[in-house]
């Protein structure tokens, strides 16, 4: 089982390829569809994801797709399961398994992610449906009095329980302790919070004897707050991100698949490129440094599609272009 987990984890961070996050919950995808004036029905959600998954050459740039539970069980318009659509293109299906962030008791300005109840049983079903990896997201906020050690500890414990249960089921867990870029904090504050979150996460994974070679990390980049007056440039983002990782991410982890985390398409691509250029040949950066983008790959093609069948080809072309450019950045070869 360990060998299979290791092989899947390495395949997900294969050179030049990365992960498409298409796991938006019902409220999240409704907000995305609202921007194009489209009702969030099951059929429309299916059509959007089918558009992405059937884009020519998807397997050249995309190694895996994180699915929402609904999509994992969905058929395409011609009756082929969407999981089979992906696997036939050399893309590994995965699934988001957490149930979302809720107010943390005793610290209502912070969140804890729920979904451990019944997870063992759900994981068995997901594997039978074709999933080969899983993802769980924790949410860490930055403010003058947070994140607290309490918030970091409870979220790290949940991430580790999720990871241990996933590996028990033969599924590669992607752990995602996301430090949000919301706010006006400087990059030093993000670096401190990110390092604290990662240290807590890997301490909890060690306690629960999670096999790190059969996991991936889905981290935020170390960024200035979205509304900061003076946001750090890509070169500083790269150096700070790699410094924090060197202090907190074990070398046994095969890869880090960055989230786009509210960045624009261009910013997420430029920063990923800078990180890979800075890491090239560095012994202090032993991990594959890839991507697991949702909005960073979908925003442009969604706007092009606008829910209209006649726009499918143009939207697929826009997705192919974003995937190609992101793949170039994953190799440190993006030129703008």
Tab-separated table of N, CA and C in Angstrom, residues 8 12 19-20 53 62-67 71-72 81-88 90-96 126-127 129-134 171-172 174:
chain	number	residue	atom	x	y	z
A	8	UNK	N	1.508	7.433	-6.403
A	8	UNK	CA	0.448	8.392	-6.727
A	8	UNK	C	0.874	9.806	-6.362
A	12	UNK	N	1.351	12.968	-9.049
A	12	UNK	CA	0.610	14.227	-8.962
A	12	UNK	C	1.516	15.448	-9.075
A	19	UNK	N	-2.162	20.350	-10.415
A	19	UNK	CA	-3.518	19.922	-10.069
A	19	UNK	C	-4.523	21.049	-10.332
A	20	UNK	N	-5.643	20.678	-10.927
A	20	UNK	CA	-6.779	21.577	-11.078
A	20	UNK	C	-7.708	21.366	-9.887
A	53	UNK	N	-12.783	19.255	-18.229
A	53	UNK	CA	-12.176	17.924	-18.246
A	53	UNK	C	-11.997	17.372	-19.658
A	62	UNK	N	-2.096	18.967	-16.662
A	62	UNK	CA	-2.822	18.673	-15.432
A	62	UNK	C	-2.606	17.203	-15.063
A	63	UNK	N	-2.095	16.986	-13.848
A	63	UNK	CA	-1.835	15.616	-13.376
A	63	UNK	C	-3.029	15.040	-12.624
A	64	UNK	N	-3.772	15.904	-11.957
A	64	UNK	CA	-4.900	15.451	-11.155
A	64	UNK	C	-5.940	16.543	-11.021
A	65	UNK	N	-7.153	16.149	-10.667
A	65	UNK	CA	-8.244	17.106	-10.443
A	65	UNK	C	-8.890	16.798	-9.107
A	66	UNK	N	-9.007	17.817	-8.250
A	66	UNK	CA	-9.764	17.677	-7.009
A	66	UNK	C	-11.224	17.932	-7.329
A	67	UNK	N	-12.061	16.951	-7.035
A	67	UNK	CA	-13.482	17.029	-7.348
A	67	UNK	C	-14.306	17.313	-6.103
A	71	UNK	N	-19.475	15.773	-8.068
A	71	UNK	CA	-18.856	15.522	-9.365
A	71	UNK	C	-18.260	14.124	-9.451
A	72	UNK	N	-17.757	13.619	-8.334
A	72	UNK	CA	-17.152	12.291	-8.309
A	72	UNK	C	-18.146	11.228	-8.766
A	81	UNK	N	-18.975	8.303	-17.009
A	81	UNK	CA	-18.652	8.919	-15.718
A	81	UNK	C	-17.526	9.938	-15.875
A	82	UNK	N	-17.647	11.066	-15.199
A	82	UNK	CA	-16.613	12.095	-15.302
A	82	UNK	C	-15.257	11.593	-14.805
A	83	UNK	N	-15.277	10.671	-13.849
A	83	UNK	CA	-14.020	10.066	-13.399
A	83	UNK	C	-13.326	9.361	-14.554
A	84	UNK	N	-14.100	8.655	-15.390
A	84	UNK	CA	-13.518	7.958	-16.542
A	84	UNK	C	-13.026	8.950	-17.599
A	85	UNK	N	-13.719	10.066	-17.736
A	85	UNK	CA	-13.266	11.103	-18.663
A	85	UNK	C	-11.854	11.551	-18.272
A	86	UNK	N	-11.633	11.726	-16.983
A	86	UNK	CA	-10.322	12.155	-16.501
A	86	UNK	C	-9.266	11.070	-16.683
A	87	UNK	N	-9.560	9.872	-16.207
A	87	UNK	CA	-8.549	8.810	-16.255
A	87	UNK	C	-8.172	8.457	-17.686
A	88	UNK	N	-9.125	8.572	-18.613
A	88	UNK	CA	-8.818	8.265	-20.014
A	88	UNK	C	-7.842	9.279	-20.609
A	90	UNK	N	-5.330	10.459	-18.721
A	90	UNK	CA	-4.142	10.376	-17.888
A	90	UNK	C	-4.164	11.294	-16.683
A	91	UNK	N	-5.357	11.686	-16.244
A	91	UNK	CA	-5.512	12.605	-15.118
A	91	UNK	C	-6.067	11.825	-13.924
A	92	UNK	N	-5.471	12.023	-12.754
A	92	UNK	CA	-5.852	11.276	-11.554
A	92	UNK	C	-6.990	11.999	-10.829
A	93	UNK	N	-8.098	11.306	-10.548
A	93	UNK	CA	-9.202	11.943	-9.832
A	93	UNK	C	-8.960	11.937	-8.318
A	94	UNK	N	-9.316	13.045	-7.685
A	94	UNK	CA	-9.287	13.145	-6.232
A	94	UNK	C	-10.562	13.795	-5.748
A	95	UNK	N	-10.692	13.949	-4.426
A	95	UNK	CA	-11.935	14.496	-3.900
A	95	UNK	C	-11.672	15.306	-2.633
A	96	UNK	N	-12.367	16.430	-2.513
A	96	UNK	CA	-12.367	17.214	-1.276
A	96	UNK	C	-13.251	16.492	-0.267
A	126	UNK	N	-15.582	6.817	-1.638
A	126	UNK	CA	-14.868	7.624	-2.618
A	126	UNK	C	-13.862	6.784	-3.400
A	127	UNK	N	-13.183	5.885	-2.706
A	127	UNK	CA	-12.218	5.035	-3.413
A	127	UNK	C	-12.935	4.132	-4.415
A	129	UNK	N	-15.553	4.814	-5.956
A	129	UNK	CA	-16.009	5.667	-7.064
A	129	UNK	C	-14.863	6.113	-7.965
A	130	UNK	N	-13.632	5.804	-7.582
A	130	UNK	CA	-12.504	6.100	-8.462
A	130	UNK	C	-11.512	7.128	-7.968
A	131	UNK	N	-11.761	7.714	-6.781
A	131	UNK	CA	-10.807	8.690	-6.246
A	131	UNK	C	-9.503	7.998	-5.873
A	132	UNK	N	-8.375	8.718	-6.054
A	132	UNK	CA	-7.068	8.183	-5.672
A	132	UNK	C	-6.338	9.116	-4.709
A	133	UNK	N	-6.902	10.298	-4.473
A	133	UNK	CA	-6.332	11.184	-3.477
A	133	UNK	C	-7.440	12.041	-2.875
A	134	UNK	N	-7.117	12.691	-1.758
A	134	UNK	CA	-8.105	13.472	-1.015
A	134	UNK	C	-7.498	14.824	-0.643
A	171	UNK	N	-5.614	6.168	0.013
A	171	UNK	CA	-5.739	7.437	-0.705
A	171	UNK	C	-4.658	8.405	-0.243
A	172	UNK	N	-4.073	9.134	-1.182
A	172	UNK	CA	-3.034	10.113	-0.851
A	172	UNK	C	-3.689	11.378	-0.302
A	174	UNK	N	-3.862	15.281	0.633
A	174	UNK	CA	-3.264	16.599	0.426
A	174	UNK	C	-3.686	17.456	1.606
